PDB file of C-alpha atoms in Angstrom:
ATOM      1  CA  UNK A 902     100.839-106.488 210.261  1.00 65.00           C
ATOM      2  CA  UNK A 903      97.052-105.409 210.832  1.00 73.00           C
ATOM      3  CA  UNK A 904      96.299-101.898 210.493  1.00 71.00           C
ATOM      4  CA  UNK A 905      95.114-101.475 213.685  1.00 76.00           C
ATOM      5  CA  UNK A 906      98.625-102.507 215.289  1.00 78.00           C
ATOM      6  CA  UNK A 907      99.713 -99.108 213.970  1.00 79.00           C
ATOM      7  CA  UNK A 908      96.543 -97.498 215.818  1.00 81.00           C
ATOM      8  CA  UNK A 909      98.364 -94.881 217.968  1.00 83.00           C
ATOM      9  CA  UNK A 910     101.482 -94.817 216.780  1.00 84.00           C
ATOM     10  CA  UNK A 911     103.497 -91.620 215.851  1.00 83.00           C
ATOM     11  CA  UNK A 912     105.073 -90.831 212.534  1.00 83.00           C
ATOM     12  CA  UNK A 913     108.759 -89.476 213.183  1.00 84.00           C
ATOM     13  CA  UNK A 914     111.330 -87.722 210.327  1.00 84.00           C
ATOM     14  CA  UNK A 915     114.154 -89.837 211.025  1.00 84.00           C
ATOM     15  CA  UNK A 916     116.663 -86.779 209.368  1.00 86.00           C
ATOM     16  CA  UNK A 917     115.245 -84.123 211.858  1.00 90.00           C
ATOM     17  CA  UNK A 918     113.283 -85.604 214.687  1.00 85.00           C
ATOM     18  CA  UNK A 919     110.155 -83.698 213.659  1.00 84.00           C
ATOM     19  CA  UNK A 920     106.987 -85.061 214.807  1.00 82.00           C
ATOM     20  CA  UNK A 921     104.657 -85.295 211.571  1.00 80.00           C
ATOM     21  CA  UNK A 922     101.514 -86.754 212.920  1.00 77.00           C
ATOM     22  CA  UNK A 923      99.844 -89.858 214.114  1.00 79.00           C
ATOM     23  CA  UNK A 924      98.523 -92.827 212.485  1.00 79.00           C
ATOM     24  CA  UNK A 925      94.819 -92.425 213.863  1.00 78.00           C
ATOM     25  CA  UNK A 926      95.034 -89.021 212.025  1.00 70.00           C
ATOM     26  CA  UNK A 927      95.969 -90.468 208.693  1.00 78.00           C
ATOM     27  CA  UNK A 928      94.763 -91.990 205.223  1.00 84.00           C
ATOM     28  CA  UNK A 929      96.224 -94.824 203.421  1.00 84.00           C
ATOM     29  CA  UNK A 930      96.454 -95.570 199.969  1.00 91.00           C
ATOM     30  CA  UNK A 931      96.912 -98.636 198.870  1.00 90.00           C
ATOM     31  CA  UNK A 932      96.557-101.447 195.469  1.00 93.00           C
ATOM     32  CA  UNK A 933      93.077-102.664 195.971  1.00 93.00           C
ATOM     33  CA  UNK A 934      93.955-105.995 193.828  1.00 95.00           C
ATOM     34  CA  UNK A 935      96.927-106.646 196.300  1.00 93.00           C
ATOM     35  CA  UNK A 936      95.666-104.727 199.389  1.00 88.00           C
ATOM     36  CA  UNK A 937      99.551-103.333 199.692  1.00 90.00           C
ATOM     37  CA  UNK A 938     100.016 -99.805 201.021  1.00 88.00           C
ATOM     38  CA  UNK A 939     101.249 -97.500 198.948  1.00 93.00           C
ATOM     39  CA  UNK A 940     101.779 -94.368 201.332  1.00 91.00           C
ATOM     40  CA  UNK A 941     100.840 -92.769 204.663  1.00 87.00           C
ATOM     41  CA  UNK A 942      98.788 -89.094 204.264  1.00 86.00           C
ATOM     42  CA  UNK A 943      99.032 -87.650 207.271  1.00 81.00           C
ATOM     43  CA  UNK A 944      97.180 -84.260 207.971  1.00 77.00           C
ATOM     44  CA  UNK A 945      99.399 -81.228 209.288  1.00 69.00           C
ATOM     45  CA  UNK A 946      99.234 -80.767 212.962  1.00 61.00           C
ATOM     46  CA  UNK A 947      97.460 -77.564 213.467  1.00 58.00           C
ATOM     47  CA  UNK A 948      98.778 -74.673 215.826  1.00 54.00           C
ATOM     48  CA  UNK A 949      98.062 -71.228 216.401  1.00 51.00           C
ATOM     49  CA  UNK A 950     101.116 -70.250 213.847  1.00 51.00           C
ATOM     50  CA  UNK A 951      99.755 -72.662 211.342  1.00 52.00           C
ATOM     51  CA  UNK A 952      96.194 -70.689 211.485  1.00 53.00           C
ATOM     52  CA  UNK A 953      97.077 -68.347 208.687  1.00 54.00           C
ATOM     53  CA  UNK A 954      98.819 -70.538 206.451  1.00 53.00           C
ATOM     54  CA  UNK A 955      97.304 -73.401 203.997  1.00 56.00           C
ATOM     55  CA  UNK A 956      96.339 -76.541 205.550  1.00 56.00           C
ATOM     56  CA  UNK A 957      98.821 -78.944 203.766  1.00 69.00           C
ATOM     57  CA  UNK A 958      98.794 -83.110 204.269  1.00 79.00           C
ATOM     58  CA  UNK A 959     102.344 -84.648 204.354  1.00 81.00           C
ATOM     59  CA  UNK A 960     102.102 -87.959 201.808  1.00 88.00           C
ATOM     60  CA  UNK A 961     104.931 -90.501 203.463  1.00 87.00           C
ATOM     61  CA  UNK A 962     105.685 -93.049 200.855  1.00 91.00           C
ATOM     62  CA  UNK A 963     105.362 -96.968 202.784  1.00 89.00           C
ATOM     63  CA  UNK A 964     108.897 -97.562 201.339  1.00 90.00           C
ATOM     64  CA  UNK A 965     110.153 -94.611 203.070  1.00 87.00           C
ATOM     65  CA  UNK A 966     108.751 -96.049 206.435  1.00 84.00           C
ATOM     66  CA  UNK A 967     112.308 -97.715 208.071  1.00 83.00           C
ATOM     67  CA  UNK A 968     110.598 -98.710 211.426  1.00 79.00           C
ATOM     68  CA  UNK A 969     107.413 -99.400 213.021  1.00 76.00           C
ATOM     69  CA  UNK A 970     108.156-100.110 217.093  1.00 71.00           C
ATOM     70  CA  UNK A 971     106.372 -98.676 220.454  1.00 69.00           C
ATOM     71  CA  UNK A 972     108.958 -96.894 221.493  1.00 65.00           C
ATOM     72  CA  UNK A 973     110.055 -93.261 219.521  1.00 58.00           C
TER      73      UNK A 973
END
Protein backbone atom coordinates (compact mmCIF):
# COMPACT_ATOMS: atom_id res chain seq x y z
CA UNK A 1 0.00 0.00 0.00
CA UNK A 2 1.25 3.60 -1.16
CA UNK A 3 1.16 6.22 1.32
CA UNK A 4 -0.97 8.28 -0.41
CA UNK A 5 -3.89 5.55 -0.37
CA UNK A 6 -4.08 6.47 3.32
CA UNK A 7 -4.32 10.32 2.23
CA UNK A 8 -7.60 11.24 4.01
CA UNK A 9 -8.24 8.66 6.03
CA UNK A 10 -9.18 8.89 9.80
CA UNK A 11 -7.41 7.26 12.68
CA UNK A 12 -10.13 5.60 15.06
CA UNK A 13 -9.46 3.97 18.89
CA UNK A 14 -11.04 0.81 18.24
CA UNK A 15 -11.61 0.38 22.47
CA UNK A 16 -13.51 3.79 22.66
CA UNK A 17 -14.54 5.13 19.31
CA UNK A 18 -12.48 8.29 19.83
CA UNK A 19 -11.51 10.10 16.83
CA UNK A 20 -7.58 10.70 17.13
CA UNK A 21 -6.77 12.49 13.97
CA UNK A 22 -6.24 12.14 10.31
CA UNK A 23 -3.57 10.79 8.24
CA UNK A 24 -2.89 14.14 6.22
CA UNK A 25 -2.20 15.55 9.76
CA UNK A 26 0.39 13.00 10.67
CA UNK A 27 4.22 11.92 10.62
CA UNK A 28 5.57 8.57 9.98
CA UNK A 29 8.47 6.93 11.16
CA UNK A 30 9.80 4.38 9.57
CA UNK A 31 13.41 1.90 8.89
CA UNK A 32 15.05 3.83 6.16
CA UNK A 33 17.08 0.51 5.06
CA UNK A 34 13.64 -1.34 4.73
CA UNK A 35 11.31 1.67 4.15
CA UNK A 36 8.77 -0.21 6.81
CA UNK A 37 6.67 2.02 9.06
CA UNK A 38 7.26 1.94 12.34
CA UNK A 39 4.34 4.19 13.82
CA UNK A 40 1.72 6.84 13.03
CA UNK A 41 2.32 10.49 15.07
CA UNK A 42 -0.61 12.09 14.85
CA UNK A 43 -0.96 15.74 16.25
CA UNK A 44 -3.84 16.38 18.92
CA UNK A 45 -6.91 17.86 17.45
CA UNK A 46 -7.10 21.29 18.84
CA UNK A 47 -10.35 22.80 20.50
CA UNK A 48 -11.19 25.62 22.51
CA UNK A 49 -10.85 23.25 25.84
CA UNK A 50 -7.56 22.02 24.59
CA UNK A 51 -6.26 25.88 24.41
CA UNK A 52 -4.90 25.86 27.90
CA UNK A 53 -3.47 22.58 28.09
CA UNK A 54 -0.04 21.20 26.40
CA UNK A 55 -0.16 20.41 22.86
CA UNK A 56 0.55 16.60 23.00
CA UNK A 57 1.04 14.19 19.60
CA UNK A 58 -0.53 10.67 20.00
CA UNK A 59 2.42 8.06 18.59
CA UNK A 60 0.13 4.91 17.16
CA UNK A 61 2.45 2.02 16.81
CA UNK A 62 1.85 0.39 12.78
CA UNK A 63 1.36 -2.97 14.61
CA UNK A 64 -1.36 -1.56 16.59
CA UNK A 65 -3.12 -0.44 13.28
CA UNK A 66 -5.96 -3.58 12.84
CA UNK A 67 -7.65 -1.97 9.73
CA UNK A 68 -7.19 0.40 7.02
CA UNK A 69 -10.80 0.61 4.89
CA UNK A 70 -12.98 3.78 3.57
CA UNK A 71 -15.55 3.30 5.60
CA UNK A 72 -15.26 4.17 9.77
Amino acid sequence: MRLSHLSGKEVINLSDGSRLGVIDECELTFDPASGRIHSIILPKQNSFMNFFSENRSATIPWRGVKRIGDEV
